[in-house]
Structure formats: structure tokens, C-alpha cells
């Protein structure tokens, strides 16, 4: 077997698989790399891609360039406030009025996302009932339509300065709202690998071209939208980006902060970018429980598929030993995951180590992350949201 496999097996002898782990040495390398990649911009941490309070605390303790959290749900934001976090930007609009009210009542700095007058009207009611001024951020859509290709995601309908003006004409008169800024998440740069299939082919070349064209369109769109919003209010927050776009997002003068989440754990979908490579920091171990025939082994558990388009990329990826691959007909199963092993085999009770396709979703499968330091495990475990008995979405 290879060295990495032996090092994991030696470190984790006291644990029974399945378990998830976080290599804190690699996490720290990733944190430092993210700080560099973000240049002089403040970094908001996308908690959906972390889903563990001790990990969030660890990230914030490393640098004060990390400021604020992008939360994915109001109940999560409430939980984070209870844990002592402040400056929370809800990355997505909510229609959960009771939770929005509870959040407003905390009196903490919470900023709600809107892209429709109905979002504004709901928050205005909350402001009216609580007597609080509600901070609001407008979500600018960053998708780009090329002939025959829609490059981006379907989220906000607002794509221009004029669309921002139109929305502001409706929500600016709402007495309890304070619009503080704009968010534009360029998913087609931040979340789309340069080599989605892991190969260099025509598709790769097309993606490179579309990404390049998108970046200049995005920059111009954001500049105009910030100017339009500035006609109504003082713009103090301009958020953009994600792990995959730090280089291009930070280059925009209007941007006051970038968002990062996935880059801390570096799941395998983030192996596919040209401009950076983070260290594999999070993984999980499955025990070999059966040997159906020579050259094959079957593990217990493993069907931790990532959300998104249901393709093979969403499957977990065998990490070590490196001579292991999934069986394409079966993929990763609910309770049984068979693998093909070429060359040296393992025995019953040995572990195979995998990586998830995405970052935070791994934490929805395990109660804790076992912490590895320089390939030593001393029993330290950090709770995930699930381990805290929390499930927000
Ligand atoms: C609105 C928004 N901003 C930023 C991000 C970036 O997160 P990550 O760094 O985990 O890719 C995401 C992730 O999907 C997002 O939805």
C-alpha cells in the first residue's frame, strides 16, 4: 500500500470506520493560501461549506482578514449568533418570517438578501413589528447568456443597473429597511472547474473562453449596478465570488469583500481549477467488510453523494490507496460500496479513504470530524452541525 494510506491507518488505529476527519495541517495551509489569494479584500466565510462551529472558530482565529459569515438559512444564523458570531449576511432570500423576526430581535448585525419586492415587504413587516431597522443586501445575478449557452445559475432576476433602480424604487420607501449593498455570486467562475471532466479537450477550451468573456461582462455589470444603487443609498457592502473566483473577484475595485467556503476543506470538485490547488483537508474512512472476488472489495457505507446535477462527478472519490476505483454500475451505495482494487489488496477490517465532491455536505453525514495534526491523531474531535443536533436545510 502507499505511504499516505499507511500514515492514515497508523494515525487512526483507535477509530472504527466509518468516520470523517479533518487534516488540520492541510486546513491551515488552505487558510493561508486563501488569505493570499484574496489579496487585500476582507473574506466572508460561507458557513454552508464548513458546517462546524469549531472549524469556523479555527478559521477566524487565524486572521482578522476573515470578517463575517455568509449564512444559508435564518435558523442557522440564529444558531451562529448563539455561538457568539456576529456580522452575518444571509446569502439567500428567506420567506421564513418568524425566523427573520427572531433574528431581527437579536439586535445583532444581520443582513438579509433580497431580489424581489416581496422579500422587502416581508422584512418591512418584521421591522415594523420589532421596531428595528433591517439591513438589506440586493442580489445581482451574474449569469451570462452567450449564443446557445446560458453560463451561470438561476437565482436572482436582477441583471442590470436598471433592474436595481426598479427594485429600489419599490423598497427604498420602506421605512424599516436600510439597503447597505450588493452581492453578485459569479457561479460560472467560482463554482465551475476549468476541467470538469478532468481532461483537456474542446469542452475545456470552450469553458476557458466563456469564463474569460464572463469575467469582463461581470465586472462591468457589477460596476453599473453599484453606481445605480449609489443613486439611492450609501453602498458599504459589495460582496462577490467564491473559492473558484478569488483572483478575478478581488481584482474589481468595487468589491469590498469576497466569500470563501469550499477552499478550506478542498473537496474533489475543487481539484479542477487551473489557477490554484488547495490541499485535500477533509475525508472519510470506510471499512472493507467483504471481498466478493479477487480484485474487488466491498466497504460499509459510502453513499454520500453531493447535490447538483446528478452526474458521476457528484460521487465521492477514492483517495487512498490510490489503486482503488468505484464500480461505475454501482457508484457509492447506501450501505455497501464495492470498489475495484488493482495490484496490492487490503484485508477485511482495513480502511479505504475517500473525499466528498463538495465541502459542507460531508458534515451532514457525520457527527464529528476527527482532527489530524501532522498525521497524528490524539482523540481530538470537532462537532459538525449534525453532531450538535442541528439540521438547517
Ligand atoms: C451566494 C454564494 N456566495 C459564495 C459562495 C461560495 O462558496 P464556496 O467558496 O464554498 O464555493 C456560494 C456557494 O455556493 C454562494 O452560494
Tab-separated table of C-alpha atoms and ligand atoms in Angstrom:
chain	number	residue	atom	x	y	z
A	1	UNK	CA	0.000	0.000	0.000
A	2	UNK	CA	1.156	3.571	-0.425
A	3	UNK	CA	2.621	5.831	2.266
A	4	UNK	CA	-0.425	8.053	2.672
A	5	UNK	CA	-2.652	5.057	3.311
A	6	UNK	CA	-0.227	3.689	5.883
A	7	UNK	CA	0.009	7.060	7.611
A	8	UNK	CA	-3.785	7.342	7.866
A	9	UNK	CA	-4.088	3.749	9.082
A	10	UNK	CA	-1.348	4.270	11.699
A	11	UNK	CA	-2.904	7.534	12.912
A	12	UNK	CA	-6.456	6.233	13.154
A	13	UNK	CA	-5.892	2.763	14.683
A	14	UNK	CA	-8.068	3.696	17.676
A	15	UNK	CA	-11.116	4.531	15.500
A	16	UNK	CA	-13.753	2.290	14.000
A	17	UNK	CA	-14.766	3.320	10.469
A	18	UNK	CA	-16.879	4.827	9.045
A	19	UNK	CA	-15.627	8.172	10.350
A	20	UNK	CA	-14.849	11.596	8.923
A	21	UNK	CA	-11.684	13.517	9.571
A	22	UNK	CA	-10.077	16.880	9.031
A	23	UNK	CA	-6.354	17.276	8.494
A	24	UNK	CA	-5.707	20.467	10.450
A	25	UNK	CA	-2.239	20.875	8.949
A	26	UNK	CA	-3.754	20.915	5.454
A	27	UNK	CA	-6.600	23.155	6.653
A	28	UNK	CA	-4.058	25.728	7.865
A	29	UNK	CA	-2.205	25.607	4.557
A	30	UNK	CA	-5.536	26.237	2.802
A	31	UNK	CA	-6.445	29.104	5.128
A	32	UNK	CA	-3.093	30.788	4.447
A	33	UNK	CA	-3.416	30.224	0.712
A	34	UNK	CA	-6.940	31.703	0.729
A	35	UNK	CA	-5.657	34.773	2.618
A	36	UNK	CA	-3.054	35.264	-0.119
A	37	UNK	CA	-5.488	34.615	-2.955
A	38	UNK	CA	-7.939	37.176	-1.581
A	39	UNK	CA	-5.303	39.931	-1.747
A	40	UNK	CA	-6.322	42.868	0.416
A	41	UNK	CA	-10.065	42.118	0.406
A	42	UNK	CA	-11.945	41.122	3.525
A	43	UNK	CA	-13.094	37.499	3.477
A	44	UNK	CA	-16.579	36.418	4.486
A	45	UNK	CA	-16.771	32.733	5.360
A	46	UNK	CA	-19.523	30.703	3.634
A	47	UNK	CA	-20.717	28.556	6.535
A	48	UNK	CA	-22.638	26.161	4.289
A	49	UNK	CA	-19.281	24.872	3.074
A	50	UNK	CA	-17.956	24.409	6.629
A	51	UNK	CA	-20.922	23.335	8.841
A	52	UNK	CA	-18.895	23.020	12.029
A	53	UNK	CA	-18.607	25.665	14.746
A	54	UNK	CA	-15.101	24.657	15.928
A	55	UNK	CA	-13.847	24.825	12.328
A	56	UNK	CA	-15.379	28.297	11.916
A	57	UNK	CA	-13.720	29.394	15.164
A	58	UNK	CA	-10.408	27.995	13.986
A	59	UNK	CA	-10.596	29.914	10.701
A	60	UNK	CA	-11.489	33.224	12.357
A	61	UNK	CA	-8.732	32.811	14.948
A	62	UNK	CA	-6.092	32.605	12.236
A	63	UNK	CA	-6.537	36.081	10.735
A	64	UNK	CA	-8.692	39.164	11.176
A	65	UNK	CA	-8.938	39.376	7.393
A	66	UNK	CA	-11.791	36.898	7.946
A	67	UNK	CA	-14.767	39.043	8.817
A	68	UNK	CA	-18.337	37.898	8.973
A	69	UNK	CA	-20.239	34.834	7.877
A	70	UNK	CA	-22.397	34.135	4.862
A	71	UNK	CA	-25.179	32.024	6.337
A	72	UNK	CA	-27.519	29.835	4.312
A	73	UNK	CA	-30.635	29.906	6.497
A	74	UNK	CA	-32.100	32.178	9.178
A	75	UNK	CA	-32.258	29.370	11.765
A	76	UNK	CA	-28.573	28.750	11.101
A	77	UNK	CA	-27.859	32.457	11.545
A	78	UNK	CA	-29.668	32.359	14.918
A	79	UNK	CA	-27.608	29.354	15.971
A	80	UNK	CA	-24.385	31.113	14.933
A	81	UNK	CA	-25.355	34.207	16.916
A	82	UNK	CA	-25.910	31.982	19.973
A	83	UNK	CA	-22.387	30.663	19.377
A	84	UNK	CA	-21.016	34.213	19.526
A	85	UNK	CA	-20.709	35.078	15.834
A	86	UNK	CA	-21.722	38.496	14.557
A	87	UNK	CA	-21.928	40.234	11.152
A	88	UNK	CA	-23.989	37.659	9.355
A	89	UNK	CA	-25.033	38.049	5.753
A	90	UNK	CA	-27.845	35.737	4.723
A	91	UNK	CA	-26.663	34.642	1.294
A	92	UNK	CA	-30.166	33.770	0.050
A	93	UNK	CA	-33.598	35.386	0.448
A	94	UNK	CA	-35.846	33.870	3.107
A	95	UNK	CA	-39.619	33.605	3.345
A	96	UNK	CA	-39.459	32.369	6.946
A	97	UNK	CA	-40.965	35.412	8.624
A	98	UNK	CA	-40.924	34.089	12.226
A	99	UNK	CA	-37.213	33.226	11.947
A	100	UNK	CA	-36.478	36.602	10.345
A	101	UNK	CA	-38.245	38.247	13.269
A	102	UNK	CA	-36.231	36.265	15.816
A	103	UNK	CA	-33.077	37.314	14.005
A	104	UNK	CA	-34.082	40.965	13.996
A	105	UNK	CA	-34.828	40.747	17.722
A	106	UNK	CA	-31.257	39.663	18.488
A	107	UNK	CA	-30.162	43.213	17.672
A	108	UNK	CA	-27.004	41.777	16.058
A	109	UNK	CA	-25.638	42.849	12.687
A	110	UNK	CA	-27.600	40.632	10.334
A	111	UNK	CA	-28.087	41.493	6.666
A	112	UNK	CA	-30.917	39.933	4.677
A	113	UNK	CA	-30.785	39.159	0.949
A	114	UNK	CA	-33.493	40.402	-1.398
A	115	UNK	CA	-34.110	40.323	-5.121
A	116	UNK	CA	-37.881	40.905	-5.212
A	117	UNK	CA	-40.218	43.499	-3.707
A	118	UNK	CA	-41.989	40.683	-1.805
A	119	UNK	CA	-38.774	39.987	0.116
A	120	UNK	CA	-38.610	43.670	1.011
A	121	UNK	CA	-42.276	43.753	2.070
A	122	UNK	CA	-41.811	40.799	4.420
A	123	UNK	CA	-38.749	42.404	6.029
A	124	UNK	CA	-40.584	45.710	6.328
A	125	UNK	CA	-43.302	43.926	8.336
A	126	UNK	CA	-40.609	42.421	10.565
A	127	UNK	CA	-39.044	45.857	11.025
A	128	UNK	CA	-42.420	47.342	11.828
A	129	UNK	CA	-43.218	44.695	14.452
A	130	UNK	CA	-39.796	44.694	16.093
A	131	UNK	CA	-39.090	48.412	15.820
A	132	UNK	CA	-35.707	47.524	14.316
A	133	UNK	CA	-34.035	48.776	11.164
A	134	UNK	CA	-33.449	45.759	8.926
A	135	UNK	CA	-30.195	45.663	6.938
A	136	UNK	CA	-30.722	44.539	3.363
A	137	UNK	CA	-28.403	43.445	0.552
A	138	UNK	CA	-29.512	43.109	-3.068
A	139	UNK	CA	-28.594	40.003	-5.038
A	140	UNK	CA	-27.355	40.853	-8.525
A	141	UNK	CA	-27.473	37.980	-10.992
A	142	UNK	CA	-24.101	37.289	-12.590
A	143	UNK	CA	-25.102	34.726	-15.198
A	144	UNK	CA	-24.183	35.472	-18.780
A	145	UNK	CA	-26.144	34.384	-21.819
A	146	UNK	CA	-23.975	33.501	-24.802
A	147	UNK	CA	-25.451	32.339	-28.114
A	148	UNK	CA	-26.773	28.844	-27.341
A	149	UNK	CA	-25.292	28.722	-23.801
A	150	UNK	CA	-26.657	30.018	-20.520
A	151	UNK	CA	-23.479	30.354	-18.466
A	152	UNK	CA	-24.388	30.612	-14.797
A	153	UNK	CA	-27.164	29.688	-12.377
A	154	UNK	CA	-30.816	30.630	-11.924
A	155	UNK	CA	-31.142	32.728	-8.786
A	156	UNK	CA	-31.842	36.454	-8.841
A	157	UNK	CA	-33.762	38.050	-11.729
A	158	UNK	CA	-31.769	41.304	-11.380
A	159	UNK	CA	-29.161	41.649	-14.086
A	160	UNK	CA	-28.580	45.357	-14.597
A	161	UNK	CA	-28.388	48.785	-13.060
A	162	UNK	CA	-31.897	49.462	-14.350
A	163	UNK	CA	-33.232	46.364	-12.601
A	164	UNK	CA	-31.618	47.563	-9.372
A	165	UNK	CA	-33.219	51.015	-9.810
A	166	UNK	CA	-36.613	49.433	-10.400
A	167	UNK	CA	-36.377	47.341	-7.240
A	168	UNK	CA	-35.055	50.282	-5.241
A	169	UNK	CA	-37.983	52.425	-6.375
A	170	UNK	CA	-40.202	49.878	-4.626
A	171	UNK	CA	-38.208	49.140	-1.496
A	172	UNK	CA	-36.396	52.412	-0.790
A	173	UNK	CA	-39.610	53.996	0.605
A	174	UNK	CA	-39.965	51.130	3.123
A	175	UNK	CA	-39.184	52.889	6.384
A	176	UNK	CA	-37.670	49.974	8.274
A	177	UNK	CA	-35.224	48.843	5.608
A	178	UNK	CA	-31.664	50.021	5.182
A	179	UNK	CA	-30.179	48.813	1.906
A	180	UNK	CA	-26.440	48.537	2.526
A	181	UNK	CA	-25.117	46.913	-0.606
A	182	UNK	CA	-24.983	44.301	-3.297
A	183	UNK	CA	-23.940	40.695	-3.653
A	184	UNK	CA	-23.133	39.130	-7.012
A	185	UNK	CA	-22.091	35.497	-6.991
A	186	UNK	CA	-20.402	34.556	-10.253
A	187	UNK	CA	-21.133	30.826	-10.005
A	188	UNK	CA	-19.840	30.087	-13.505
A	189	UNK	CA	-16.360	31.227	-12.439
A	190	UNK	CA	-16.393	30.410	-8.719
A	191	UNK	CA	-18.041	27.009	-8.808
A	192	UNK	CA	-17.226	25.587	-12.230
A	193	UNK	CA	-13.894	23.808	-12.595
A	194	UNK	CA	-11.712	24.559	-15.598
A	195	UNK	CA	-11.524	20.862	-16.377
A	196	UNK	CA	-14.927	19.471	-15.378
A	197	UNK	CA	-14.118	16.050	-16.817
A	198	UNK	CA	-10.541	16.118	-15.681
A	199	UNK	CA	-9.351	16.238	-19.288
A	200	UNK	CA	-8.124	18.853	-21.732
A	201	UNK	CA	-10.466	18.785	-24.691
A	202	UNK	CA	-12.794	21.010	-26.680
A	203	UNK	CA	-15.134	21.414	-23.737
A	204	UNK	CA	-12.232	22.620	-21.591
A	205	UNK	CA	-11.236	25.145	-24.246
A	206	UNK	CA	-14.834	26.378	-24.540
A	207	UNK	CA	-15.118	26.793	-20.769
A	208	UNK	CA	-11.876	28.769	-20.657
A	209	UNK	CA	-13.189	31.103	-23.356
A	210	UNK	CA	-16.613	31.551	-21.740
A	211	UNK	CA	-15.043	32.171	-18.340
A	212	UNK	CA	-12.720	34.804	-19.790
A	213	UNK	CA	-15.580	36.583	-21.575
A	214	UNK	CA	-17.810	36.339	-18.488
A	215	UNK	CA	-15.227	37.977	-16.240
A	216	UNK	CA	-15.245	41.244	-18.187
A	217	UNK	CA	-19.054	41.239	-18.511
A	218	UNK	CA	-19.421	40.587	-14.764
A	219	UNK	CA	-17.025	43.404	-13.884
A	220	UNK	CA	-18.931	45.897	-15.992
A	221	UNK	CA	-22.336	44.699	-14.740
A	222	UNK	CA	-21.268	44.969	-11.119
A	223	UNK	CA	-19.781	48.445	-11.667
A	224	UNK	CA	-23.019	49.709	-13.202
A	225	UNK	CA	-25.175	48.077	-10.524
A	226	UNK	CA	-23.115	49.607	-7.702
A	227	UNK	CA	-23.435	53.026	-9.374
A	228	UNK	CA	-27.200	52.566	-9.743
A	229	UNK	CA	-27.588	51.563	-6.106
A	230	UNK	CA	-25.429	54.535	-5.111
A	231	UNK	CA	-28.125	56.835	-6.516
A	232	UNK	CA	-30.376	55.702	-3.643
A	233	UNK	CA	-28.165	54.838	-0.708
A	234	UNK	CA	-24.615	54.691	0.589
A	235	UNK	CA	-23.156	51.402	-0.646
A	236	UNK	CA	-20.918	49.943	2.048
A	237	UNK	CA	-21.030	46.258	1.128
A	238	UNK	CA	-20.162	44.762	-2.264
A	239	UNK	CA	-19.751	41.016	-1.928
A	240	UNK	CA	-18.670	38.657	-4.665
A	241	UNK	CA	-17.015	35.426	-5.516
A	242	UNK	CA	-16.332	32.090	-4.055
A	243	UNK	CA	-13.379	29.725	-3.788
A	244	UNK	CA	-13.008	29.325	-7.539
A	245	UNK	CA	-13.009	33.016	-8.451
A	246	UNK	CA	-10.868	34.788	-5.863
A	247	UNK	CA	-8.304	36.002	-8.398
A	248	UNK	CA	-10.844	37.646	-10.696
A	249	UNK	CA	-13.253	38.861	-7.996
A	250	UNK	CA	-10.610	40.539	-5.864
A	251	UNK	CA	-9.373	42.439	-8.927
A	252	UNK	CA	-12.555	44.526	-9.009
A	253	UNK	CA	-12.222	47.868	-7.224
A	254	UNK	CA	-15.884	47.962	-6.208
A	255	UNK	CA	-15.652	44.698	-4.290
A	256	UNK	CA	-15.395	45.271	-0.535
A	257	UNK	CA	-15.294	41.583	0.398
A	258	UNK	CA	-15.052	38.125	-1.123
A	259	UNK	CA	-16.785	34.980	0.105
A	260	UNK	CA	-14.975	31.672	0.607
A	261	UNK	CA	-16.126	28.331	1.941
A	262	UNK	CA	-15.181	25.236	-0.030
A	263	UNK	CA	-11.476	26.051	-0.250
A	264	UNK	CA	-10.948	25.228	3.428
A	265	UNK	CA	-11.759	21.520	3.076
A	266	UNK	CA	-10.899	21.395	-0.652
A	267	UNK	CA	-13.300	18.652	-1.753
A	268	UNK	CA	-12.535	16.915	-5.017
A	269	UNK	CA	-14.624	19.186	-7.294
A	270	UNK	CA	-12.058	21.849	-6.446
A	271	UNK	CA	-9.179	19.805	-7.902
A	272	UNK	CA	-10.264	21.030	-11.332
A	273	UNK	CA	-9.118	24.650	-11.380
A	274	UNK	CA	-6.074	25.939	-13.179
A	275	UNK	CA	-5.243	28.961	-11.042
A	276	UNK	CA	-4.992	27.262	-7.666
A	277	UNK	CA	-4.777	23.922	-5.936
A	278	UNK	CA	-5.711	23.643	-2.278
A	279	UNK	CA	-4.649	20.740	-0.060
A	280	UNK	CA	-7.033	17.842	0.467
A	281	UNK	CA	-8.081	18.522	4.058
A	282	UNK	CA	-11.292	16.593	4.710
A	283	UNK	CA	-12.060	12.967	4.089
A	284	UNK	CA	-13.825	9.915	5.378
A	285	UNK	CA	-12.848	6.316	6.011
A	286	UNK	CA	-14.915	3.264	5.134
A	287	UNK	CA	-14.072	-0.220	6.375
A	288	UNK	CA	-13.620	-3.122	3.978
A	289	UNK	CA	-16.212	-5.668	5.122
A	290	UNK	CA	-16.304	-8.159	2.233
A	291	UNK	CA	-14.204	-9.428	-0.634
A	292	UNK	CA	-16.702	-10.501	-3.333
A	293	UNK	CA	-13.906	-11.721	-5.623
A	294	UNK	CA	-10.228	-11.225	-6.327
A	295	UNK	CA	-9.536	-7.607	-7.207
A	296	UNK	CA	-12.683	-6.317	-5.560
A	297	UNK	CA	-13.635	-5.258	-2.069
A	298	UNK	CA	-16.875	-4.004	-0.574
A	299	UNK	CA	-16.983	-1.266	2.047
A	300	UNK	CA	-19.635	-0.445	4.608
A	301	UNK	CA	-21.485	2.837	3.884
A	302	UNK	CA	-20.250	5.465	1.477
A	303	UNK	CA	-23.254	6.728	-0.477
A	304	UNK	CA	-22.577	10.356	0.322
A	305	UNK	CA	-23.457	11.941	-2.985
A	306	UNK	CA	-23.151	15.667	-3.493
A	307	UNK	CA	-26.063	17.872	-4.511
A	308	UNK	CA	-26.298	19.325	-8.009
A	309	UNK	CA	-26.678	17.844	-11.477
A	310	UNK	CA	-26.818	14.114	-10.916
A	311	UNK	CA	-23.665	13.073	-12.703
A	312	UNK	CA	-20.691	10.895	-11.809
A	313	UNK	CA	-18.738	13.914	-10.593
A	314	UNK	CA	-21.047	14.069	-7.555
A	315	UNK	CA	-19.803	10.725	-6.252
A	316	UNK	CA	-17.195	10.536	-3.524
A	317	UNK	CA	-13.721	9.834	-4.840
A	318	UNK	CA	-11.443	7.116	-3.507
A	319	UNK	CA	-8.408	8.903	-2.120
A	320	UNK	CA	-6.081	6.285	-0.756
A	321	UNK	CA	-4.944	3.654	-1.507
A	322	UNK	CA	-4.558	5.168	-4.948
A	323	UNK	CA	-5.138	1.880	-6.776
A	324	UNK	CA	-8.834	1.862	-5.853
A	325	UNK	CA	-11.756	2.936	-8.020
A	326	UNK	CA	-15.531	2.855	-7.764
A	327	UNK	CA	-17.561	0.429	-9.858
A	328	UNK	CA	-19.366	2.578	-12.440
A	329	UNK	CA	-22.575	0.479	-12.389
A	330	UNK	CA	-22.964	0.801	-8.612
A	331	UNK	CA	-21.240	4.024	-7.626
A	332	UNK	CA	-21.297	4.629	-3.883
A	333	UNK	CA	-24.066	2.743	-2.094
A	334	UNK	CA	-26.321	3.492	0.848
A	335	UNK	CA	-24.780	0.741	2.978
A	336	UNK	CA	-22.399	-1.062	0.626
A	337	UNK	CA	-19.799	0.438	-1.691
A	338	UNK	CA	-17.858	-2.007	-3.833
A	339	UNK	CA	-14.518	-0.948	-5.266
A	340	UNK	CA	-12.069	-2.359	-7.745
A	341	UNK	CA	-8.544	-2.641	-6.458
A	342	UNK	CA	-5.662	-3.105	-8.860
A	343	UNK	CA	-2.497	-4.741	-7.595
A	344	UNK	CA	-1.905	-4.880	-3.839
A	345	UNK	CA	-5.071	-5.688	-1.972
A	346	UNK	CA	-6.373	-4.909	1.505
A	347	UNK	CA	-7.906	-7.215	4.082
A	348	UNK	CA	-11.218	-7.298	5.859
A	349	UNK	CA	-11.211	-4.569	8.517
A	350	UNK	CA	-8.748	-2.296	6.681
A	351	UNK	CA	-9.986	1.163	5.716
A	352	UNK	CA	-10.304	2.886	2.387
A	353	UNK	CA	-10.175	6.696	2.493
A	354	UNK	CA	-12.423	8.856	0.322
A	355	UNK	CA	-13.085	12.524	-0.366
A	356	UNK	CA	-16.504	14.097	-0.800
A	357	UNK	CA	-17.263	16.022	-4.003
A	358	UNK	CA	-18.406	19.063	-2.017
A	359	UNK	CA	-17.334	20.658	1.223
A	360	UNK	CA	-20.009	21.146	3.878
A	361	UNK	CA	-22.210	18.251	2.808
A	362	UNK	CA	-19.762	15.769	4.328
A	363	UNK	CA	-20.640	17.250	7.737
A	364	UNK	CA	-24.296	16.333	7.249
A	365	UNK	CA	-23.236	12.667	7.284
A	366	UNK	CA	-21.073	12.580	10.398
A	367	UNK	CA	-21.433	13.885	13.952
A	368	UNK	CA	-17.802	14.854	14.257
A	369	UNK	CA	-14.586	15.451	12.392
A	370	UNK	CA	-11.576	13.679	13.870
A	371	UNK	CA	-8.668	16.070	13.866
A	372	UNK	CA	-5.359	15.004	12.388
A	373	UNK	CA	-2.204	17.053	13.061
A	374	UNK	CA	0.863	16.184	11.021
A	375	UNK	CA	-0.556	12.674	10.626
A	376	UNK	CA	-1.006	12.254	14.386
A	377	UNK	CA	-4.430	11.695	15.918
A	378	UNK	CA	-4.754	12.284	19.651
A	379	UNK	CA	-8.500	11.845	20.072
A	380	UNK	CA	-9.470	15.456	19.294
A	381	UNK	CA	-12.861	15.675	17.606
A	382	UNK	CA	-14.758	18.704	16.410
A	383	UNK	CA	-18.526	18.575	16.244
A	384	UNK	CA	-20.326	19.140	12.978
A	385	UNK	CA	-23.741	20.848	12.866
A	386	UNK	CA	-25.217	17.366	12.777
A	387	UNK	CA	-23.242	16.459	15.897
A	388	UNK	CA	-24.816	19.476	17.616
A	389	UNK	CA	-28.231	18.040	16.690
A	390	UNK	CA	-28.735	20.751	14.074
A	391	UNK	CA	-30.114	20.386	10.587
A	392	UNK	CA	-30.887	23.649	8.843
A	393	UNK	CA	-31.513	22.613	5.238
B	1	LIG	C1	-24.037	33.204	-2.756
B	1	LIG	C2	-22.785	32.424	-2.640
B	1	LIG	N1	-21.632	33.080	-2.429
B	1	LIG	C3	-20.471	32.417	-2.324
B	1	LIG	C4	-20.404	31.056	-2.446
B	1	LIG	C5	-19.036	30.440	-2.426
B	1	LIG	O1	-18.838	29.358	-1.698
B	1	LIG	P1	-17.627	28.343	-1.887
B	1	LIG	O2	-16.376	29.052	-1.598
B	1	LIG	O3	-17.985	27.303	-0.906
B	1	LIG	O4	-17.647	27.816	-3.286
B	1	LIG	C6	-21.582	30.329	-2.658
B	1	LIG	C7	-21.554	28.885	-2.829
B	1	LIG	O5	-22.352	28.245	-3.453
B	1	LIG	C8	-22.800	31.039	-2.762
B	1	LIG	O6	-23.991	30.397	-2.974
